Tab-separated table of C-alpha atoms and ligand atoms in Angstrom:
chain	number	residue	atom	x	y	z
A	1	MET	CA	100.028	90.499	15.967
A	2	LYS	CA	100.504	87.555	13.862
A	3	ARG	CA	97.517	86.019	12.322
A	4	ILE	CA	98.267	82.720	14.105
A	5	PRO	CA	99.951	83.541	17.359
A	6	LEU	CA	101.947	80.947	19.322
A	7	PHE	CA	99.852	81.745	22.466
A	8	LYS	CA	96.403	83.126	22.825
A	9	PRO	CA	94.246	83.378	25.913
A	10	PHE	CA	90.882	81.721	25.826
A	11	ILE	CA	88.338	84.164	27.201
A	12	PRO	CA	84.829	82.931	27.876
A	13	PRO	CA	81.788	84.941	26.702
A	14	LYS	CA	81.988	88.405	28.257
A	15	LYS	CA	78.278	88.248	29.309
A	16	ILE	CA	79.005	85.326	31.582
A	17	ILE	CA	82.127	86.923	32.894
A	18	TYR	CA	80.354	90.083	33.836
A	19	LYS	CA	77.571	88.211	35.449
A	20	HIS	CA	79.945	86.536	37.878
A	21	PHE	CA	82.132	89.647	38.425
A	22	ASP	CA	78.946	91.452	39.317
A	23	ASN	CA	78.198	88.697	41.846
A	24	VAL	CA	81.681	89.294	43.458
A	25	LEU	CA	81.101	93.140	43.510
A	26	ASN	CA	77.783	92.698	45.227
A	27	SER	CA	78.976	90.034	47.600
A	28	ASN	CA	80.779	92.240	50.035
A	29	LYS	CA	83.637	89.774	49.652
A	30	ILE	CA	85.685	91.090	47.059
A	31	SER	CA	89.018	89.688	48.011
A	32	TYR	CA	88.230	86.297	49.335
A	33	GLY	CA	84.983	84.376	49.085
A	34	ASP	CA	82.928	81.425	47.770
A	35	TYR	CA	84.419	81.532	44.221
A	36	VAL	CA	87.740	80.476	45.719
A	37	TYR	CA	86.101	77.217	46.867
A	38	LYS	CA	83.949	76.792	43.760
A	39	PHE	CA	86.818	77.061	41.479
A	40	GLU	CA	88.887	74.674	43.545
A	41	ASN	CA	86.120	72.188	43.634
A	42	LEU	CA	85.726	72.175	39.865
A	43	PHE	CA	89.498	71.942	39.378
A	44	SER	CA	89.605	68.955	41.863
A	45	LYS	CA	86.922	67.226	39.885
A	46	PHE	CA	88.645	67.860	36.605
A	47	ILE	CA	91.995	66.209	37.662
A	48	ASN	CA	90.412	63.901	40.230
A	49	ASN	CA	92.286	64.955	43.349
A	50	LYS	CA	90.396	66.442	46.187
A	51	TYR	CA	93.535	68.236	47.619
A	52	CYS	CA	93.917	71.203	45.367
A	53	LEU	CA	94.499	74.708	46.579
A	54	SER	CA	94.409	77.866	44.486
A	55	TYR	CA	97.355	80.295	44.688
A	56	ASN	CA	97.781	83.701	43.178
A	57	SER	CA	100.427	82.344	40.703
A	58	GLY	CA	102.247	79.200	39.664
A	59	SER	CA	105.442	80.843	40.970
A	60	SER	CA	104.080	81.291	44.581
A	61	ALA	CA	102.689	77.658	44.370
A	62	LEU	CA	106.197	76.461	43.425
A	63	PHE	CA	107.721	78.389	46.233
A	64	ALA	CA	105.236	77.083	48.783
A	65	ALA	CA	105.877	73.545	47.632
A	66	LEU	CA	109.492	73.896	48.468
A	67	LYS	CA	108.852	75.639	51.780
A	68	VAL	CA	106.288	73.005	53.084
A	69	LEU	CA	108.735	70.369	52.250
A	70	ASP	CA	111.238	72.314	54.498
A	71	ILE	CA	113.724	72.947	51.659
A	72	GLY	CA	116.188	75.764	52.220
A	73	TYR	CA	119.780	76.756	52.823
A	74	GLY	CA	122.249	73.858	52.440
A	75	ASP	CA	119.958	71.748	50.320
A	76	GLU	CA	120.182	70.975	46.702
A	77	VAL	CA	117.251	70.810	44.355
A	78	ILE	CA	117.672	69.219	40.914
A	79	THR	CA	115.890	70.596	37.770
A	80	CYS	CA	116.454	71.224	34.113
A	81	PRO	CA	117.337	74.621	32.624
A	82	LEU	CA	114.827	74.213	29.806
A	83	THR	CA	111.860	75.898	31.538
A	84	ALA	CA	110.352	79.254	32.305
A	85	GLU	CA	112.236	81.232	35.062
A	86	PRO	CA	109.784	80.665	37.856
A	87	THR	CA	110.787	77.005	38.140
A	88	SER	CA	114.390	77.921	38.753
A	89	LEU	CA	113.770	81.034	40.790
A	90	SER	CA	111.559	79.163	43.233
A	91	ILE	CA	114.685	77.116	44.120
A	92	SER	CA	116.952	80.141	44.610
A	93	MET	CA	114.262	82.016	46.582
A	94	SER	CA	113.986	78.958	48.995
A	95	GLY	CA	117.682	79.352	49.599
A	96	ALA	CA	118.562	75.917	48.146
A	97	LYS	CA	121.286	75.466	45.513
A	98	ILE	CA	120.068	74.611	42.056
A	99	VAL	CA	121.623	71.587	40.391
A	100	TRP	CA	121.038	71.153	36.658
A	101	ALA	CA	119.940	67.929	34.863
A	102	ASP	CA	120.044	67.571	31.130
A	103	ILE	CA	117.302	67.119	28.596
A	104	MET	CA	116.748	63.877	26.753
A	105	LYS	CA	118.338	63.426	23.380
A	106	ASP	CA	115.329	63.907	21.182
A	107	ASN	CA	113.052	65.657	23.611
A	108	VAL	CA	112.466	68.833	25.607
A	109	LEU	CA	111.837	66.649	28.723
A	110	VAL	CA	114.376	65.989	31.514
A	111	ASP	CA	116.536	62.880	31.279
A	112	PRO	CA	116.018	60.672	34.284
A	113	TYR	CA	119.543	59.322	34.138
A	114	SER	CA	120.870	62.754	34.274
A	115	ILE	CA	118.848	63.370	37.455
A	116	MET	CA	120.301	60.210	38.885
A	117	ARG	CA	123.848	61.222	38.209
A	118	LYS	CA	123.334	64.542	39.912
A	119	ILE	CA	122.094	63.193	43.279
A	120	THR	CA	124.275	63.891	46.193
A	121	LYS	CA	123.732	63.700	50.003
A	122	LYS	CA	122.342	67.160	49.903
A	123	THR	CA	119.735	66.566	47.412
A	124	LYS	CA	116.289	67.151	48.860
A	125	ALA	CA	113.996	67.403	45.854
A	126	VAL	CA	113.628	67.225	42.095
A	127	ILE	CA	111.380	69.639	40.150
A	128	VAL	CA	110.176	68.029	36.967
A	129	VAL	CA	108.827	70.193	34.279
A	130	HIS	CA	106.322	68.621	31.928
A	131	TYR	CA	107.591	70.887	29.204
A	132	SER	CA	105.353	72.182	26.348
A	133	GLY	CA	102.495	69.856	27.633
A	134	LEU	CA	104.611	66.581	27.130
A	135	VAL	CA	104.853	64.316	30.090
A	136	ALA	CA	108.289	63.367	31.498
A	137	ASN	CA	109.288	59.699	32.183
A	138	MET	CA	107.550	59.584	35.637
A	139	LYS	CA	107.954	55.833	36.168
A	140	LEU	CA	111.642	56.166	36.211
A	141	ILE	CA	111.801	59.576	37.978
A	142	ARG	CA	109.530	58.289	40.779
A	143	LYS	CA	111.692	55.252	41.163
A	144	ILE	CA	114.874	57.325	41.444
A	145	CYS	CA	113.183	59.713	43.908
A	146	ASN	CA	111.853	56.941	46.027
A	147	GLU	CA	115.056	54.997	46.219
A	148	ASN	CA	117.028	58.079	47.140
A	149	LYS	CA	114.279	59.387	49.497
A	150	ILE	CA	114.041	62.699	47.752
A	151	HIS	CA	110.899	64.706	47.245
A	152	LEU	CA	109.386	65.132	43.789
A	153	ILE	CA	107.658	68.308	42.672
A	154	GLU	CA	105.935	68.413	39.210
A	155	ASP	CA	105.714	71.710	37.378
A	156	CYS	CA	102.640	71.172	35.324
A	157	ALA	CA	102.397	74.800	34.128
A	158	HIS	CA	102.458	73.664	30.501
A	159	SER	CA	100.432	70.496	30.922
A	160	LEU	CA	96.928	70.990	32.192
A	161	GLY	CA	94.904	67.934	31.349
A	162	SER	CA	97.915	65.790	30.390
A	163	LYS	CA	98.029	62.309	31.718
A	164	TYR	CA	100.602	59.770	32.872
A	165	ASP	CA	99.212	56.316	32.540
A	166	LYS	CA	95.537	56.850	33.207
A	167	ASN	CA	96.096	59.639	35.647
A	168	PHE	CA	95.824	63.388	35.148
A	169	LEU	CA	98.892	65.235	36.231
A	170	GLY	CA	98.229	66.756	39.664
A	171	ASN	CA	96.759	63.491	40.769
A	172	SER	CA	99.832	61.737	42.100
A	173	ASN	CA	101.649	60.940	45.279
A	174	ASN	CA	103.692	64.130	45.348
A	175	LEU	CA	103.285	67.854	45.055
A	176	SER	CA	102.258	69.377	41.590
A	177	ILE	CA	101.667	72.897	40.522
A	178	PHE	CA	99.671	74.559	37.761
A	179	SER	CA	99.580	78.106	36.322
A	180	PHE	CA	96.743	80.058	35.028
A	181	GLN	CA	98.977	83.041	33.800
A	182	ALA	CA	97.843	84.864	30.635
A	183	ILE	CA	99.280	82.291	28.049
A	184	LYS	CA	98.621	79.062	29.604
A	185	HIS	CA	95.918	76.488	28.577
A	186	LEU	CA	93.394	78.356	30.753
A	187	THR	CA	93.828	81.673	32.371
A	188	THR	CA	92.508	83.403	35.491
A	189	LEU	CA	94.478	86.509	34.355
A	190	ASP	CA	97.142	85.308	36.887
A	191	GLY	CA	96.787	82.378	39.140
A	192	GLY	CA	97.948	79.030	40.202
A	193	MET	CA	96.979	75.794	41.909
A	194	ILE	CA	98.938	73.403	44.031
A	195	CYS	CA	97.830	69.801	44.420
A	196	CYS	CA	98.997	67.368	47.051
A	197	HIS	CA	98.025	63.959	48.368
A	198	ASN	CA	97.372	64.302	52.093
A	199	LYS	CA	95.316	66.337	54.511
A	200	LYS	CA	98.400	67.447	56.538
A	201	LEU	CA	100.188	69.026	53.622
A	202	TYR	CA	96.897	70.375	52.407
A	203	GLU	CA	96.290	72.218	55.708
A	204	ARG	CA	99.877	73.542	55.812
A	205	LEU	CA	99.557	74.797	52.291
A	206	MET	CA	96.284	76.446	53.136
A	207	ASN	CA	97.817	78.440	56.059
A	208	PHE	CA	100.899	79.124	54.085
A	209	ARG	CA	98.917	81.040	51.368
A	210	TRP	CA	97.445	83.376	54.100
A	211	PHE	CA	100.150	84.744	56.524
A	212	GLY	CA	100.216	81.453	58.349
A	213	LEU	CA	96.721	82.069	59.470
A	214	SER	CA	93.817	79.673	59.349
A	215	ARG	CA	90.606	80.986	57.585
A	216	PHE	CA	88.634	78.550	59.798
A	217	LYS	CA	89.340	80.183	63.157
A	218	SER	CA	88.677	83.724	64.292
A	219	ARG	CA	91.597	86.019	64.042
A	220	LYS	CA	92.166	86.057	67.772
A	221	LYS	CA	91.951	82.272	68.140
A	222	ASN	CA	94.727	82.073	65.499
A	223	ASN	CA	98.229	81.482	66.490
A	224	ILE	CA	100.876	81.542	63.762
A	225	LYS	CA	103.383	78.897	64.117
A	226	GLU	CA	104.969	78.982	60.732
A	227	ASN	CA	105.514	81.950	58.355
A	228	GLY	CA	102.996	82.419	55.661
A	229	PHE	CA	102.704	84.779	52.654
A	230	LYS	CA	99.992	86.652	50.833
A	231	PHE	CA	99.513	84.063	48.135
A	232	GLU	CA	95.670	83.641	48.009
A	233	LEU	CA	93.909	83.816	44.703
A	234	ASN	CA	91.173	86.522	45.053
A	235	ASN	CA	87.506	86.213	44.457
A	236	TYR	CA	87.616	87.816	40.987
A	237	ASN	CA	90.326	85.611	39.634
A	238	SER	CA	88.577	82.729	41.136
A	239	ALA	CA	85.301	83.627	39.552
A	240	LEU	CA	87.008	83.654	36.207
A	241	GLY	CA	88.594	80.298	37.114
A	242	TYR	CA	85.229	78.947	38.003
A	243	ILE	CA	83.935	80.026	34.614
A	244	GLN	CA	86.888	78.680	32.755
A	245	MET	CA	86.481	75.286	34.325
A	246	GLN	CA	83.191	74.933	32.500
A	247	TYR	CA	85.191	75.085	29.146
A	248	ALA	CA	88.306	73.329	30.430
A	249	LYS	CA	87.581	69.985	28.872
A	250	LYS	CA	86.692	71.392	25.463
A	251	ILE	CA	89.700	73.711	25.333
A	252	VAL	CA	92.221	71.321	26.565
A	253	ASN	CA	90.955	68.688	24.026
A	254	GLU	CA	91.469	71.115	21.230
A	255	TYR	CA	95.170	71.519	22.167
A	256	ALA	CA	95.501	67.757	22.376
A	257	ASN	CA	93.816	67.018	19.171
A	258	ASN	CA	95.829	69.556	17.242
A	259	GLY	CA	98.966	68.061	18.655
A	260	LYS	CA	97.782	64.674	17.507
A	261	TYR	CA	97.106	66.041	14.079
A	262	PHE	CA	100.778	67.359	13.896
A	263	LEU	CA	102.098	64.018	15.168
A	264	ASN	CA	100.193	62.125	12.499
A	265	ASN	CA	100.920	64.502	9.620
A	266	ILE	CA	104.353	65.970	10.114
A	267	LYS	CA	107.168	63.758	8.762
A	268	ASP	CA	110.388	63.521	10.790
A	269	ARG	CA	113.479	63.531	8.725
A	270	GLU	CA	117.227	64.153	9.069
A	271	ASN	CA	116.796	67.951	9.722
A	272	PHE	CA	113.495	68.106	11.467
A	273	LYS	CA	112.233	66.100	14.489
A	274	LEU	CA	109.130	66.516	16.487
A	275	CYS	CA	109.346	65.945	20.226
A	276	ARG	CA	107.073	62.930	20.509
A	277	PRO	CA	105.165	61.761	23.621
A	278	LEU	CA	106.789	59.170	25.841
A	279	LYS	CA	105.361	55.730	26.389
A	280	ASN	CA	102.134	55.761	28.682
A	281	THR	CA	101.684	59.453	28.337
A	282	THR	CA	98.732	61.516	27.058
A	283	PRO	CA	99.873	65.080	26.498
A	284	THR	CA	97.853	68.197	25.894
A	285	PHE	CA	100.416	69.912	23.626
A	286	TRP	CA	100.482	73.456	24.958
A	287	MET	CA	102.704	74.149	22.039
A	288	MET	CA	104.565	71.842	19.549
A	289	SER	CA	108.268	71.470	20.165
A	290	ALA	CA	110.742	70.194	17.580
A	291	PHE	CA	114.534	70.330	16.623
A	292	THR	CA	115.912	71.570	13.398
A	293	LYS	CA	119.331	72.880	12.369
A	294	ASN	CA	117.552	75.402	10.115
A	295	ARG	CA	115.630	76.987	12.740
A	296	SER	CA	115.852	80.646	11.448
A	297	LYS	CA	114.799	79.570	8.106
A	298	LEU	CA	111.739	77.766	9.312
A	299	ILE	CA	110.697	80.638	11.593
A	300	ARG	CA	110.964	82.933	8.561
A	301	LYS	CA	108.858	80.649	6.399
A	302	LEU	CA	106.209	80.277	9.034
A	303	LYS	CA	106.284	84.094	9.659
A	304	ASN	CA	105.790	84.828	5.938
A	305	ALA	CA	102.540	82.756	6.201
A	306	GLY	CA	101.487	84.612	9.187
A	307	ILE	CA	102.335	81.928	11.729
A	308	GLU	CA	104.287	82.770	14.882
A	309	SER	CA	107.019	80.374	16.046
A	310	GLY	CA	110.153	80.755	18.110
A	311	ASP	CA	112.324	79.528	20.907
A	312	VAL	CA	110.135	80.839	23.748
A	313	HIS	CA	112.517	80.388	26.752
A	314	LYS	CA	116.060	81.289	27.498
A	315	ARG	CA	117.877	78.344	29.009
A	316	ASN	CA	117.736	79.220	32.687
A	317	ASP	CA	121.365	78.201	33.402
A	318	SER	CA	122.592	81.188	31.372
A	319	HIS	CA	121.275	83.727	33.881
A	320	GLU	CA	123.941	85.219	35.859
A	321	ILE	CA	122.081	84.480	39.173
A	322	PHE	CA	122.777	80.818	38.518
A	323	LYS	CA	126.299	81.034	37.416
A	324	GLU	CA	127.760	79.000	40.273
A	325	SER	CA	125.521	75.977	39.169
A	326	LYS	CA	126.528	76.234	35.528
A	327	VAL	CA	127.834	72.809	34.172
A	328	LYS	CA	128.173	71.156	30.797
A	329	LEU	CA	124.779	69.459	29.755
A	330	PRO	CA	125.783	67.537	26.583
A	331	ASN	CA	122.235	67.210	25.039
A	332	LEU	CA	120.962	70.757	25.932
A	333	ASP	CA	124.384	72.220	24.798
A	334	GLN	CA	124.131	70.413	21.493
A	335	TYR	CA	120.417	70.867	20.788
A	336	TYR	CA	119.444	74.164	22.392
A	337	GLU	CA	120.096	76.220	19.216
A	338	SER	CA	117.890	73.882	17.147
A	339	LEU	CA	114.856	74.099	19.334
A	340	ILE	CA	111.659	75.575	17.830
A	341	HIS	CA	108.072	75.889	19.037
A	342	PHE	CA	104.926	76.390	16.904
A	343	PRO	CA	101.243	76.756	17.828
A	344	SER	CA	98.905	73.964	18.665
A	345	GLY	CA	96.256	75.850	20.637
A	346	TRP	CA	92.477	75.943	20.424
A	347	TRP	CA	92.574	78.915	17.928
A	348	LEU	CA	93.911	76.783	15.031
A	349	ARG	CA	91.502	76.022	12.346
A	350	LYS	CA	91.693	73.016	10.083
A	351	LYS	CA	93.239	75.092	7.211
A	352	ASP	CA	95.889	76.542	9.623
A	353	LYS	CA	96.960	73.076	10.606
A	354	ILE	CA	97.246	71.990	7.020
A	355	LEU	CA	99.203	75.071	6.159
A	356	ILE	CA	101.664	74.634	9.127
A	357	THR	CA	102.053	70.940	8.180
A	358	GLU	CA	102.767	71.813	4.549
A	359	ILE	CA	105.317	74.434	5.469
A	360	ILE	CA	107.252	72.168	7.790
A	361	ASN	CA	107.088	69.131	5.528
A	362	SER	CA	108.637	71.142	2.678
A	363	PHE	CA	110.913	73.852	4.032
B	1	LIG	C1	104.153	79.915	33.623
B	1	LIG	C2	105.079	78.998	34.329
B	1	LIG	C3	105.163	78.869	35.706
B	1	LIG	C4	104.412	79.837	36.730
B	1	LIG	O1	104.216	80.943	36.274
B	1	LIG	P1	103.215	82.096	36.961
B	1	LIG	O2	103.279	83.199	35.942
B	1	LIG	O3	103.757	82.412	38.134
B	1	LIG	O4	101.792	81.461	37.069
B	1	LIG	C5	105.935	77.932	36.235
B	1	LIG	N1	106.564	77.158	35.530
B	1	LIG	C6	106.564	77.174	34.222
B	1	LIG	C7	107.332	76.150	33.365
B	1	LIG	C8	105.815	78.093	33.567
B	1	LIG	O5	105.786	78.104	32.106
């Protein structure tokens, strides 16, 4: 492993983890139990939205979002290829057709005007990815979705704790999902969360994660009306989530502050441009994203200093499964080969930040 990896899970003190895992083992409820609610409650408080439901992954939460919005065959969903595969696969799994929107010129975020141009009569939803912890232009995207009466889903897997205006992501008038997979801001080993804004959707999402059954009625009083899956987060993962939430503010702030350090100290120039936050956004910088034509040189220089960097994701429209949706995307086509990410997480020390800054400012 590199001395300074691009991703590193934050693991709370083992003594605390073992204590809570022991509680689960002794509770007679090893798969589903109180920690599920305890974790959800703390998460709800953290982002200030009472309608939060844990899922066993961000992927299952994304799939659920599309399903409870009744999206499927014959529908179109717009998203950007610069993302992790689960975003795009949730769309193909739902049966809908994926339609690609472009990135902005100087940023890893989706271009709202590109979304606008891709809307047809069949468009049912847009999935916006707040890539690398940066926050997309929600004002314009919301306006476009409202005017065209299409649903908006926010993929916040990279952006726990980020804000648009004064609001945490996940606390908005549409569906949002988070991921607690191993390399995200906070991990429950694997896990996810879906956040909505009304009781009806909340209840549907609650049944959807457990075979379409309600946990609040006896098995025999239940009557499945709508398909559901086995998407619950178990009591162990939830216990870890519960513990993680005690550290969430501190950890997320460390990402955010490291990001701010780089924004203030790295100089943009002809051949190096950091992706900077849009107006009215407060990002938590899951990683730093930038564009440079000398990507391999910079990766090598950082590597020689023990710092991991790279391109992280393959553009999703180059997977064969999406070949029918492939189109020209002028910005992504032009800048994809220049994209580089470097670490900004809680594990960076002051001298690491200075070193990274020096290398980038002088390579
Ligand atoms: C990690 C991730 C997800 C969800 O992934 P899971 O591993 O299923 O939790 C979704 N979207 C993006 C952009 C991601 O990076």
